[in-house]
mmCIF file with all atom_site columns, C-alpha atoms in Angstrom:
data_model
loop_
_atom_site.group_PDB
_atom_site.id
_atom_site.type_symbol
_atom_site.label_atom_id
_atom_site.label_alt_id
_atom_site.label_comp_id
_atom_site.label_asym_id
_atom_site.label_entity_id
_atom_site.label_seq_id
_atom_site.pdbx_PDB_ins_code
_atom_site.Cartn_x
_atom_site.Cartn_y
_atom_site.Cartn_z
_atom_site.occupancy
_atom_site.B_iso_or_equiv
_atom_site.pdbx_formal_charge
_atom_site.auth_seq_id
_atom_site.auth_comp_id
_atom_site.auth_asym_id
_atom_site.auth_atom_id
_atom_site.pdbx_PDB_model_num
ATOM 1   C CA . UNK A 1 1   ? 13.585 6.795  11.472  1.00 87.00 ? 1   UNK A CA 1
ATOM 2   C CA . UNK A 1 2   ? 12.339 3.390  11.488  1.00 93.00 ? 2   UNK A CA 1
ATOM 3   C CA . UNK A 1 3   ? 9.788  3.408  8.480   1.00 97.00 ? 3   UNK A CA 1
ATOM 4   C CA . UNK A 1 4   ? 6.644  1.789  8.947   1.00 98.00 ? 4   UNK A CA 1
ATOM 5   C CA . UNK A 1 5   ? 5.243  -0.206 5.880   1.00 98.00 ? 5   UNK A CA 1
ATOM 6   C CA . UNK A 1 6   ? 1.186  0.273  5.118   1.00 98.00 ? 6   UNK A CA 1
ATOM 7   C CA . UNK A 1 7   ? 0.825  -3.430 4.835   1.00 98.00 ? 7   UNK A CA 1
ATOM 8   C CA . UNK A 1 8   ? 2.538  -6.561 5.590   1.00 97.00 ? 8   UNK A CA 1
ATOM 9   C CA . UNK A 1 9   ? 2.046  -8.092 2.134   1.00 98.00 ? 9   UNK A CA 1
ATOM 10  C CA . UNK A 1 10  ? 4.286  -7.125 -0.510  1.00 98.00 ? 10  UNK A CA 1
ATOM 11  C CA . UNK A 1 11  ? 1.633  -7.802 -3.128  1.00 98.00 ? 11  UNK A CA 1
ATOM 12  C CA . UNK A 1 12  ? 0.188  -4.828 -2.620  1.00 98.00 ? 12  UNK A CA 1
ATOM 13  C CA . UNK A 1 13  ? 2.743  -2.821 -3.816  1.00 98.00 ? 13  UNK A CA 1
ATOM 14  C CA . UNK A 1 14  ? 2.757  -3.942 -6.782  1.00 98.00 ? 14  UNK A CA 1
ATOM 15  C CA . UNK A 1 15  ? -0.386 -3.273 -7.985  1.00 98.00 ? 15  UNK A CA 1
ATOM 16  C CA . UNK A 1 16  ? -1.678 -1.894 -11.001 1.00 98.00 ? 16  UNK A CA 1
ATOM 17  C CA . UNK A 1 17  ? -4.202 1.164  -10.444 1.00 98.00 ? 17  UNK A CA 1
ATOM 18  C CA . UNK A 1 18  ? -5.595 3.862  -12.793 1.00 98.00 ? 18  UNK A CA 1
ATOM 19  C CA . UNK A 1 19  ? -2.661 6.247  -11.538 1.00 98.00 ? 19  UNK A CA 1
ATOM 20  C CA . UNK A 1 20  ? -0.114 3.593  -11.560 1.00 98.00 ? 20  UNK A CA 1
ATOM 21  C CA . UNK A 1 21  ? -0.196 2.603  -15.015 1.00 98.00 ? 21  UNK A CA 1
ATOM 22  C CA . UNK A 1 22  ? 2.264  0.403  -15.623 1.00 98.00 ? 22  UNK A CA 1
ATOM 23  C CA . UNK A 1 23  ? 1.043  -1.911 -19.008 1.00 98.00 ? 23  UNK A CA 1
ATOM 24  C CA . UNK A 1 24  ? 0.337  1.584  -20.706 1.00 98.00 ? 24  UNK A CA 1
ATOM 25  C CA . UNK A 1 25  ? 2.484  1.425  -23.961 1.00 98.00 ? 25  UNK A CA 1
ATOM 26  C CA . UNK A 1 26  ? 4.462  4.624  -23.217 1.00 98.00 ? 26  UNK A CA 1
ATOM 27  C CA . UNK A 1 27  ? 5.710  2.840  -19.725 1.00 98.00 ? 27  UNK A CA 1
ATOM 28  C CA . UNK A 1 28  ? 6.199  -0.284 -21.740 1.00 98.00 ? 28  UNK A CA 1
ATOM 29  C CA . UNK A 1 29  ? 8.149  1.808  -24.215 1.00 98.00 ? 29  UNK A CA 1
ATOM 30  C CA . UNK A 1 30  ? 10.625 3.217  -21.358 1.00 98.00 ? 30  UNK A CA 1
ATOM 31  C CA . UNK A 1 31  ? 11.029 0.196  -19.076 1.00 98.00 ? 31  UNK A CA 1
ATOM 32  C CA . UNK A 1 32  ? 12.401 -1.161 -22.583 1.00 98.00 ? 32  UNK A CA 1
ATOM 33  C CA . UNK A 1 33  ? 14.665 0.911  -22.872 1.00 97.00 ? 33  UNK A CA 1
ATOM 34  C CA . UNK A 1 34  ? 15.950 0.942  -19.147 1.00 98.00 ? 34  UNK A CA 1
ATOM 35  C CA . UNK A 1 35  ? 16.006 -2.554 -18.189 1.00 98.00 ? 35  UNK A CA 1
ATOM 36  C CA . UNK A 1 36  ? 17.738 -5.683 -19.256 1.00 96.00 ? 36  UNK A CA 1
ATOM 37  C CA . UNK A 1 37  ? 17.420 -9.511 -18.467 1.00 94.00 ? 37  UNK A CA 1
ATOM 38  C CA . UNK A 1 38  ? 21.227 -9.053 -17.411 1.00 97.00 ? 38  UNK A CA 1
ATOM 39  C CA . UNK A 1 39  ? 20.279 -6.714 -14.835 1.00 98.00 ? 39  UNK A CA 1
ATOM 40  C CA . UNK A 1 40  ? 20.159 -7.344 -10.814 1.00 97.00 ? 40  UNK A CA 1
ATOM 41  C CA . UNK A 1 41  ? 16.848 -5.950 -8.369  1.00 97.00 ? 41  UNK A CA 1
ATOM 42  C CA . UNK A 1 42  ? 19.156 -3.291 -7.592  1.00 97.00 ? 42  UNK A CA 1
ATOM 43  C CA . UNK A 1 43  ? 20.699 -2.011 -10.818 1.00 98.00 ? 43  UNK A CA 1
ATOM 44  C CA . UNK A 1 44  ? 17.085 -1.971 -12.157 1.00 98.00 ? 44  UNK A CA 1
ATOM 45  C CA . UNK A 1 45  ? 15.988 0.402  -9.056  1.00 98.00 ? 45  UNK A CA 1
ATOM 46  C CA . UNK A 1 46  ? 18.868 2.674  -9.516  1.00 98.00 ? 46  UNK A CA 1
ATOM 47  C CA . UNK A 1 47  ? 18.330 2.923  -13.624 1.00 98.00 ? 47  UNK A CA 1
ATOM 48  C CA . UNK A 1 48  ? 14.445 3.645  -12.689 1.00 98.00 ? 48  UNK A CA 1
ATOM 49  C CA . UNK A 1 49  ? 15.165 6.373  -10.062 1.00 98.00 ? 49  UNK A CA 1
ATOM 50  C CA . UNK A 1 50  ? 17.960 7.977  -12.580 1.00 98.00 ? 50  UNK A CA 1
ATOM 51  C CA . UNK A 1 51  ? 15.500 8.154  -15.425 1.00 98.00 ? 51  UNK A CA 1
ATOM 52  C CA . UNK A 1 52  ? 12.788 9.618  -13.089 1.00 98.00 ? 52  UNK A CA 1
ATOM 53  C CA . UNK A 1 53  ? 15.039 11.869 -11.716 1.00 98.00 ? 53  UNK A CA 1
ATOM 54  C CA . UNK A 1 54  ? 16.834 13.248 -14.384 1.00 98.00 ? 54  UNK A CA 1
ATOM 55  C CA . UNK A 1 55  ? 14.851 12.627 -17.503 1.00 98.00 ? 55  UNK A CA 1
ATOM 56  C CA . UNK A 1 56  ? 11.258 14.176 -15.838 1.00 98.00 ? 56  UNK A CA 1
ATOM 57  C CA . UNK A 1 57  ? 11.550 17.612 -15.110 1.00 97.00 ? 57  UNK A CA 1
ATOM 58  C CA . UNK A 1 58  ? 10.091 18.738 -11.816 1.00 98.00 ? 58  UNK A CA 1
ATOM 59  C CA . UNK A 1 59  ? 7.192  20.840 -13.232 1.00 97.00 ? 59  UNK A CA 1
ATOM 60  C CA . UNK A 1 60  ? 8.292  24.069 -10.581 1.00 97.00 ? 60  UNK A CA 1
ATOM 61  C CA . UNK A 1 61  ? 11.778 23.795 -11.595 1.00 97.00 ? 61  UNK A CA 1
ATOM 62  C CA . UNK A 1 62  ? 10.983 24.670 -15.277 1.00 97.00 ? 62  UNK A CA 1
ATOM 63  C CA . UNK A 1 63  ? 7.425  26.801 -14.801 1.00 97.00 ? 63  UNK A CA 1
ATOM 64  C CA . UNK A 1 64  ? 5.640  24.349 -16.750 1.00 97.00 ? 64  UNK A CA 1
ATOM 65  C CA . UNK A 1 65  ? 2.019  24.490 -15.991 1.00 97.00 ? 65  UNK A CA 1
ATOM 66  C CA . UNK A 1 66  ? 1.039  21.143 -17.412 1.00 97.00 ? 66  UNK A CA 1
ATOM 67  C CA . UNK A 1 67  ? -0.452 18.917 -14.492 1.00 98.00 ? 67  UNK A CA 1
ATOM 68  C CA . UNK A 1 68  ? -0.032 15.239 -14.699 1.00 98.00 ? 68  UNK A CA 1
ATOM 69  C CA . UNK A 1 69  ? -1.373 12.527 -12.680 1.00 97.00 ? 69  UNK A CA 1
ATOM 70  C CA . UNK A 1 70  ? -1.341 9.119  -14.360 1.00 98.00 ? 70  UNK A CA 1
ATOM 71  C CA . UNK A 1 71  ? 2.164  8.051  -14.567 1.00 98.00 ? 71  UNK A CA 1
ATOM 72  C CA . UNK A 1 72  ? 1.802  7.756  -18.369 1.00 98.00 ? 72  UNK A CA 1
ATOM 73  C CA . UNK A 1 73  ? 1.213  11.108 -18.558 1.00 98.00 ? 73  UNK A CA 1
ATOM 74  C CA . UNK A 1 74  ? 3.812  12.199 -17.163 1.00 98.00 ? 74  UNK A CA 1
ATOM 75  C CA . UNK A 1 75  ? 5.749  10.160 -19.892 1.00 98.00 ? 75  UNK A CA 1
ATOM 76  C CA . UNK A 1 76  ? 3.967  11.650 -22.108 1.00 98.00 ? 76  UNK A CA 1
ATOM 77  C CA . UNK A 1 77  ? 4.491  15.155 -20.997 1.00 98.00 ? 77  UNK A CA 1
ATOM 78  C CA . UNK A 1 78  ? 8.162  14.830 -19.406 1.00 97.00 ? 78  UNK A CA 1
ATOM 79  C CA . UNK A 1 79  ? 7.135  16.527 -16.438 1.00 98.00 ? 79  UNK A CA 1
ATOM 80  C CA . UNK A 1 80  ? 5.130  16.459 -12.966 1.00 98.00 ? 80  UNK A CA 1
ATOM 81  C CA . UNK A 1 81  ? 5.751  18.195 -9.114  1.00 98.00 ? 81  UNK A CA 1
ATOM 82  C CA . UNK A 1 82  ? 6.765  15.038 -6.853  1.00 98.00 ? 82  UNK A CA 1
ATOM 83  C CA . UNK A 1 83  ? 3.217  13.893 -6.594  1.00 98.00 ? 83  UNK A CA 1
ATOM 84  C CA . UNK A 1 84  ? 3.335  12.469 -10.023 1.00 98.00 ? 84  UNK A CA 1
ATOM 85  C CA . UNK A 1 85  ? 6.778  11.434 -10.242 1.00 98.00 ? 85  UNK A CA 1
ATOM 86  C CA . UNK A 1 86  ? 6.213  8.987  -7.340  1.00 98.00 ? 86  UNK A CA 1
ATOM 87  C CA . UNK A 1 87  ? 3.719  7.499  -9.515  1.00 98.00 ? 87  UNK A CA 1
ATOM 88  C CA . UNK A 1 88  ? 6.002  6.756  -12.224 1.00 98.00 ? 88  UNK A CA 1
ATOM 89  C CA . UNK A 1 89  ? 8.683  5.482  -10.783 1.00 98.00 ? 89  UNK A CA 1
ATOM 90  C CA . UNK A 1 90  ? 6.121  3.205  -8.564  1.00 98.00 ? 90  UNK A CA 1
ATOM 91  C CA . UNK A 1 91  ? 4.565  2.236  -11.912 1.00 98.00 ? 91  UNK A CA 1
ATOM 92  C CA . UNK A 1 92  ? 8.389  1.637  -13.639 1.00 98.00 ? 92  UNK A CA 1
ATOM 93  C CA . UNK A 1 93  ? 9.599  -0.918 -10.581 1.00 98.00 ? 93  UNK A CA 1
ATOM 94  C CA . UNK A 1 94  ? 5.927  -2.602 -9.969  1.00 98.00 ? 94  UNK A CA 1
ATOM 95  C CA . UNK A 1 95  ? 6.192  -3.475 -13.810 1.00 98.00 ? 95  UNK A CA 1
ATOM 96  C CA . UNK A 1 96  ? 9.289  -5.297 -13.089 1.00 98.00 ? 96  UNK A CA 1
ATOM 97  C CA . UNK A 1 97  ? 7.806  -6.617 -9.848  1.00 98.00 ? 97  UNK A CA 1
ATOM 98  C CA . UNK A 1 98  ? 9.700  -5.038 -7.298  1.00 98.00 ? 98  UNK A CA 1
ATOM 99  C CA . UNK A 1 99  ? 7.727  -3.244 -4.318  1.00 98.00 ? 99  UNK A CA 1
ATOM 100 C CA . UNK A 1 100 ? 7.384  0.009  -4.325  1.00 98.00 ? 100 UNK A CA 1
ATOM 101 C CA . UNK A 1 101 ? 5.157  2.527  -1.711  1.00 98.00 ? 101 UNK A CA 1
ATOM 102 C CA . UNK A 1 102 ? 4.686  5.820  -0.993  1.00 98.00 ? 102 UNK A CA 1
ATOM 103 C CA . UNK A 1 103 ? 6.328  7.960  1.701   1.00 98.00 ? 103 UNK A CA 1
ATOM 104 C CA . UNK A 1 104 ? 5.996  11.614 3.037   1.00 98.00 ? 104 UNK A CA 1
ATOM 105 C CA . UNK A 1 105 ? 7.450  14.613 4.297   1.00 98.00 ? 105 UNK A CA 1
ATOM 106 C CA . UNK A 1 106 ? 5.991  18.146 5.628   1.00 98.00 ? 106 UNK A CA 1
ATOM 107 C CA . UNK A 1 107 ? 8.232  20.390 4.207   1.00 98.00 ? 107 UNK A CA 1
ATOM 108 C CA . UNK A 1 108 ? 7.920  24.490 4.379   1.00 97.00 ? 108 UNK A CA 1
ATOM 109 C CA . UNK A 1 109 ? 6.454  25.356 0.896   1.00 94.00 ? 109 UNK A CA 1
ATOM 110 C CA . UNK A 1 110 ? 9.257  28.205 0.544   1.00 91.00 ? 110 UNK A CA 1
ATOM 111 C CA . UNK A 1 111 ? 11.895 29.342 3.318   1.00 87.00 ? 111 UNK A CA 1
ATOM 112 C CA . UNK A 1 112 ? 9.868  30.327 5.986   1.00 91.00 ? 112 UNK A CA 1
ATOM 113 C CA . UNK A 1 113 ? 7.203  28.970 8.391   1.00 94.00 ? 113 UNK A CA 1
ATOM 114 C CA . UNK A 1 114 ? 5.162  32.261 7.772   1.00 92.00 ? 114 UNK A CA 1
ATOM 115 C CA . UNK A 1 115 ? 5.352  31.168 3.796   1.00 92.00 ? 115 UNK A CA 1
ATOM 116 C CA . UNK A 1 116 ? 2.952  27.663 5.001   1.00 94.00 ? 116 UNK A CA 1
ATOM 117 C CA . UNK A 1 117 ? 4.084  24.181 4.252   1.00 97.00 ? 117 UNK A CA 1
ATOM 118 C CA . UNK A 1 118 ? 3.209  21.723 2.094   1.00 98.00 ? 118 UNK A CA 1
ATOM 119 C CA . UNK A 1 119 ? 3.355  17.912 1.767   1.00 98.00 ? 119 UNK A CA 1
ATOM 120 C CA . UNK A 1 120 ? 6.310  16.247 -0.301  1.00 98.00 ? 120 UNK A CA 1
ATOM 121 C CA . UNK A 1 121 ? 5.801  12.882 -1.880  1.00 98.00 ? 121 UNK A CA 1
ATOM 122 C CA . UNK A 1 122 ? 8.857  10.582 -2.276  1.00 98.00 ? 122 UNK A CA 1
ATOM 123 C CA . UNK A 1 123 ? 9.250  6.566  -2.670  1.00 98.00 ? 123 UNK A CA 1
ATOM 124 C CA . UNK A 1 124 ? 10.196 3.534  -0.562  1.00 98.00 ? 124 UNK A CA 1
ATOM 125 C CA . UNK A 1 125 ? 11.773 0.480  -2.354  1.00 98.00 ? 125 UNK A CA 1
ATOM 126 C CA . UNK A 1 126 ? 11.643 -3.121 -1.004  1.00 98.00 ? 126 UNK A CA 1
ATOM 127 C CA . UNK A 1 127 ? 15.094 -4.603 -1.644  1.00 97.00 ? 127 UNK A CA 1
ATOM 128 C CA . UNK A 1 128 ? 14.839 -8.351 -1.512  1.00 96.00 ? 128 UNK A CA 1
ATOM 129 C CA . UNK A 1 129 ? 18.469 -9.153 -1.193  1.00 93.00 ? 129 UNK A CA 1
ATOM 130 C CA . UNK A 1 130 ? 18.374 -6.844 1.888   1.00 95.00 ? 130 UNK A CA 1
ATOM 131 C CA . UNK A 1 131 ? 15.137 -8.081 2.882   1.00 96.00 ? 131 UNK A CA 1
ATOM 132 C CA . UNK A 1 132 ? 14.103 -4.057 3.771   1.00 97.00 ? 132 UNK A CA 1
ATOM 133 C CA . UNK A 1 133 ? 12.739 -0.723 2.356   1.00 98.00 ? 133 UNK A CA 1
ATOM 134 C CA . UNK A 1 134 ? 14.869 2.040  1.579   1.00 98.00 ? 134 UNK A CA 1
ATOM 135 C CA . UNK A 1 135 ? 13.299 5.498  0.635   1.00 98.00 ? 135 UNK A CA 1
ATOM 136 C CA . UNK A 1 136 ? 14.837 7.243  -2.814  1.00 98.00 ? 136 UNK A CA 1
ATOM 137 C CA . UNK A 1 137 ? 13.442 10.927 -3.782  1.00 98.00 ? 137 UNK A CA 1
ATOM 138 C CA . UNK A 1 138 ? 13.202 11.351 -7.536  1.00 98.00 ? 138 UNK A CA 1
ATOM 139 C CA . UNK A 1 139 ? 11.991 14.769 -7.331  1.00 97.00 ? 139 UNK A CA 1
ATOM 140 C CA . UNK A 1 140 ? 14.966 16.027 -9.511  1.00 97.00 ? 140 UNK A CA 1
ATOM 141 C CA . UNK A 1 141 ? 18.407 17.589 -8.411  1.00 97.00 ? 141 UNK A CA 1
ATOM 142 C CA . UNK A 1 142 ? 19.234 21.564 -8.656  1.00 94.00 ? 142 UNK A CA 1
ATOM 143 C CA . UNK A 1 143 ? 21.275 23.768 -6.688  1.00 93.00 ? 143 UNK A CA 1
ATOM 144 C CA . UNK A 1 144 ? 20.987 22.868 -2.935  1.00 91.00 ? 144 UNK A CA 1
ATOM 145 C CA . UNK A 1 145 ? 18.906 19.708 -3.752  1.00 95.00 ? 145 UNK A CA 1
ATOM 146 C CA . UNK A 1 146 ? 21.204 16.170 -4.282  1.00 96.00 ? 146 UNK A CA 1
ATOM 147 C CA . UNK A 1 147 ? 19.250 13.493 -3.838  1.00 98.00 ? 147 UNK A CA 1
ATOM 148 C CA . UNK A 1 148 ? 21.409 9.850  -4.890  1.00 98.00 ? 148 UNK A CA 1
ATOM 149 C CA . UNK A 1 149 ? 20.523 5.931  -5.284  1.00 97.00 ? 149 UNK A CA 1
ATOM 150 C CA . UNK A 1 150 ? 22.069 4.370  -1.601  1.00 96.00 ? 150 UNK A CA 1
ATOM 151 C CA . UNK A 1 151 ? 21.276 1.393  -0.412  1.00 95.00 ? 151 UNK A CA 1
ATOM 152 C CA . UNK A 1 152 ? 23.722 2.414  3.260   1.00 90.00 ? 152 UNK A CA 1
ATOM 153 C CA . UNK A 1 153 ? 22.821 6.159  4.221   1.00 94.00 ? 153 UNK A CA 1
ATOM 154 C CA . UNK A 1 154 ? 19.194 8.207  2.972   1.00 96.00 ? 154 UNK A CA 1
ATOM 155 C CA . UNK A 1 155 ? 20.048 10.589 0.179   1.00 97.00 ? 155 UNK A CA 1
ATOM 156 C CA . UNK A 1 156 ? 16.819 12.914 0.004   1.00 98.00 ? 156 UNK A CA 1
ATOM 157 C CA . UNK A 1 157 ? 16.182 16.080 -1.366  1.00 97.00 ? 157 UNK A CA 1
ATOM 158 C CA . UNK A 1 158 ? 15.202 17.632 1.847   1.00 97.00 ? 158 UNK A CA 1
ATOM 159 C CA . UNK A 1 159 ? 15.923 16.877 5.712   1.00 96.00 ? 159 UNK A CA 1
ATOM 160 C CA . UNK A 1 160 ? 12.962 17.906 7.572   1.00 97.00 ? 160 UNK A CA 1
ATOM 161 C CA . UNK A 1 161 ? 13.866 20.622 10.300  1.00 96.00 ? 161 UNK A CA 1
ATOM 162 C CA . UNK A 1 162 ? 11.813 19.194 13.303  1.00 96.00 ? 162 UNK A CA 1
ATOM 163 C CA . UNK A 1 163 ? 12.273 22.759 14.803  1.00 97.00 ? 163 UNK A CA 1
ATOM 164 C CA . UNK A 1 164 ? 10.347 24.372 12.201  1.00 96.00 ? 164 UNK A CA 1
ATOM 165 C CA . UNK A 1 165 ? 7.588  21.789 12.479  1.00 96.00 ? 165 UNK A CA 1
ATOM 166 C CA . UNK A 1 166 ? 8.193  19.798 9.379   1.00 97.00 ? 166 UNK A CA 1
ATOM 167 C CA . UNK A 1 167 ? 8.378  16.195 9.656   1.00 97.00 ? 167 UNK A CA 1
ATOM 168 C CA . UNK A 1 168 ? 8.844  12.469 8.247   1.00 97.00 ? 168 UNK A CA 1
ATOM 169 C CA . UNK A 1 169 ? 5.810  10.797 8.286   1.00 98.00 ? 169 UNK A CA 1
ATOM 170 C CA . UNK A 1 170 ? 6.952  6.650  8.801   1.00 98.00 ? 170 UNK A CA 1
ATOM 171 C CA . UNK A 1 171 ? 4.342  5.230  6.744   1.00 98.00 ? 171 UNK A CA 1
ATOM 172 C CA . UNK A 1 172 ? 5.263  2.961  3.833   1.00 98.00 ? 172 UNK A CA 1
ATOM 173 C CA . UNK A 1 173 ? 1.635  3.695  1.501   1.00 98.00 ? 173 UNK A CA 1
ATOM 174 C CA . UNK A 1 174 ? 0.156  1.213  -0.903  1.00 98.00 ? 174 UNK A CA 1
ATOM 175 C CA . UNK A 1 175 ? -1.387 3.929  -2.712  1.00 98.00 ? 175 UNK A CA 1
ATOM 176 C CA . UNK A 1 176 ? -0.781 7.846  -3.003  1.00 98.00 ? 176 UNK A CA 1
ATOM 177 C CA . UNK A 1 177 ? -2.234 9.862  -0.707  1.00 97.00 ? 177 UNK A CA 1
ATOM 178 C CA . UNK A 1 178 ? -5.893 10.417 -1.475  1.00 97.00 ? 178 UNK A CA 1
ATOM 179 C CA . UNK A 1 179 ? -4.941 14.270 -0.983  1.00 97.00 ? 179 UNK A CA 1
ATOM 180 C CA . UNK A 1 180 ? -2.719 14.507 -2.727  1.00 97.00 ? 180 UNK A CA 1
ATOM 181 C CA . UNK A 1 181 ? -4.372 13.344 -5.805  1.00 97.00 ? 181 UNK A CA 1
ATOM 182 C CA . UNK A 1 182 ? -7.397 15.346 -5.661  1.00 97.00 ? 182 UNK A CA 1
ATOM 183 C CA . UNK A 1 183 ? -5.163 18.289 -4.990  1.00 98.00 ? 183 UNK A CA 1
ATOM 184 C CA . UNK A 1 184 ? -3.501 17.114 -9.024  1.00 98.00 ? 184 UNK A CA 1
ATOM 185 C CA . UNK A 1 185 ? -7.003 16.117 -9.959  1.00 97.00 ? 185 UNK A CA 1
ATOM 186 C CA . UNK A 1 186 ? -8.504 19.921 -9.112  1.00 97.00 ? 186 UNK A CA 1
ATOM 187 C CA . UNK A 1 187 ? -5.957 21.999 -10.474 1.00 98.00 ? 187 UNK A CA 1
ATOM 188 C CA . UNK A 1 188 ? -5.087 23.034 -13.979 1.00 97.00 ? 188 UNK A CA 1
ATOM 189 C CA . UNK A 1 189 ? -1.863 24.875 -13.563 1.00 98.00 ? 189 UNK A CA 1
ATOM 190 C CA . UNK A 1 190 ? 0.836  23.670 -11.415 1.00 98.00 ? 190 UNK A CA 1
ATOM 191 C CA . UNK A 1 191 ? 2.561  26.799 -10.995 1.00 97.00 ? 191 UNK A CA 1
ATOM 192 C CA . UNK A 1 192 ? -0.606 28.138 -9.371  1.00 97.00 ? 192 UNK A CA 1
ATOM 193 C CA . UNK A 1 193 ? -0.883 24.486 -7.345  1.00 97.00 ? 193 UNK A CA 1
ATOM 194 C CA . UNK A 1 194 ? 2.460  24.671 -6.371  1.00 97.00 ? 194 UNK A CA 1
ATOM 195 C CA . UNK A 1 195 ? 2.056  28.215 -4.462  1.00 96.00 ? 195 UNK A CA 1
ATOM 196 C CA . UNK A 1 196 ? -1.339 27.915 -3.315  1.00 96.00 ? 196 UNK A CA 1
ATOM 197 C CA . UNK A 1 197 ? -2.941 24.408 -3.208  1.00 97.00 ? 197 UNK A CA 1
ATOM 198 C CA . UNK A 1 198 ? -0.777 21.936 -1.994  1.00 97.00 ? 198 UNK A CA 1
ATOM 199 C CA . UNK A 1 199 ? -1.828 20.246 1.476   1.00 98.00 ? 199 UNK A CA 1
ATOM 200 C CA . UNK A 1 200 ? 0.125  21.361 4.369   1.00 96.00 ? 200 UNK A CA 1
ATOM 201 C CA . UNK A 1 201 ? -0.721 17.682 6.177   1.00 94.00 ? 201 UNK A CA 1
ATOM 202 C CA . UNK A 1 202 ? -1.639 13.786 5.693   1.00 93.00 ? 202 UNK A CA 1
#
């Protein structure tokens, strides 16, 4: 799929928004940690995507209600569905200006189309040495899910099953979905959110 970026300016993916928090002192405190001066572009993308992916715990995977938005809260809480985690890991690589947008999939919510769908958030990463985007998911690896740093071949979490109507949606985003926001923004449980209230489209 030939991925289709929001906006031909790389600027704007690095912006600092409310969500995307990036000079909060608890992102400050983690990039930190994570980066070095000795570091290349890449080796600081993979180190962000590892610590998002492994360090925050997909909120569904452990049944932790918590809902975070702001990408220092999930720092502060260690945990977030996919709509938050996007957010951090945008707000980890914009801090050390590298681009970083916002990409989709329609996914079925469970294992069935009778269960409904749901939208999945993941990232896309402007690599300046390669001069293009890549998409990484840092939604968090368990049993049938292995998502992996490449730079070569996509290494998501899912693989959207055309038959079954889900779908890749090509659009590189500036900013996270506005639906998917006000979908963290009205919920207070994200077990509950996670079942009933996610959006089944863009």
């Amino acid at each position: 799929m030939k991925l289709e970026p929001e906006s031909a300016n790389l600027q704007d993916y690095l912006q600092e928004t409310d969500l995307i928090d990036y000079s909060h002192y608890l992102i400050r405190a983690i990039t930190a940690q994570i980066f070095n001066e000795e570091q290349s572009e890449t080796e600081k993308i993979q180190a962000a995507f590892l610590y998002v992916r492994d360090r925050i715990s997909h909120s569904w995977d452990i049944q932790n209600r918590k809902v975070t938005r702001k990408a220092s809260d999930v720092i502060q809480y260690d945990t977030g569905i996919c709509y938050a985690k996007t957010t951090l890991l945008a707000a980890l690589l914009r801090s050390e200006g590298i681009p970083t947008g916002f990409c989709y999939q329609r996914l079925m919510t469970f294992d069935t189309p009778e269960k409904g769908y749901c939208i999945h958030a993941l990232n896309a990463v402007y690599i300046h040495s390669l001069q293009r985007w890549i998409r990484l998911d840092a939604r968090g690896n368990k049993s049938g899910i292995e998502a992996e740093f490449s730079l070569e071949e996509e290494k998501l979490a899912f693989y959207p099953k055309i038959e079954l109507d889900e779908r890749d949606y090509p659009v590189i985003y500036t900013n996270p979905n506005p639906r998917t926001i006000a979908t963290l923004e009205a919920c207070s449980d994200a077990i509950e959110m996670c079942i009933y209230f996610l959006p089944d489209s863009l």
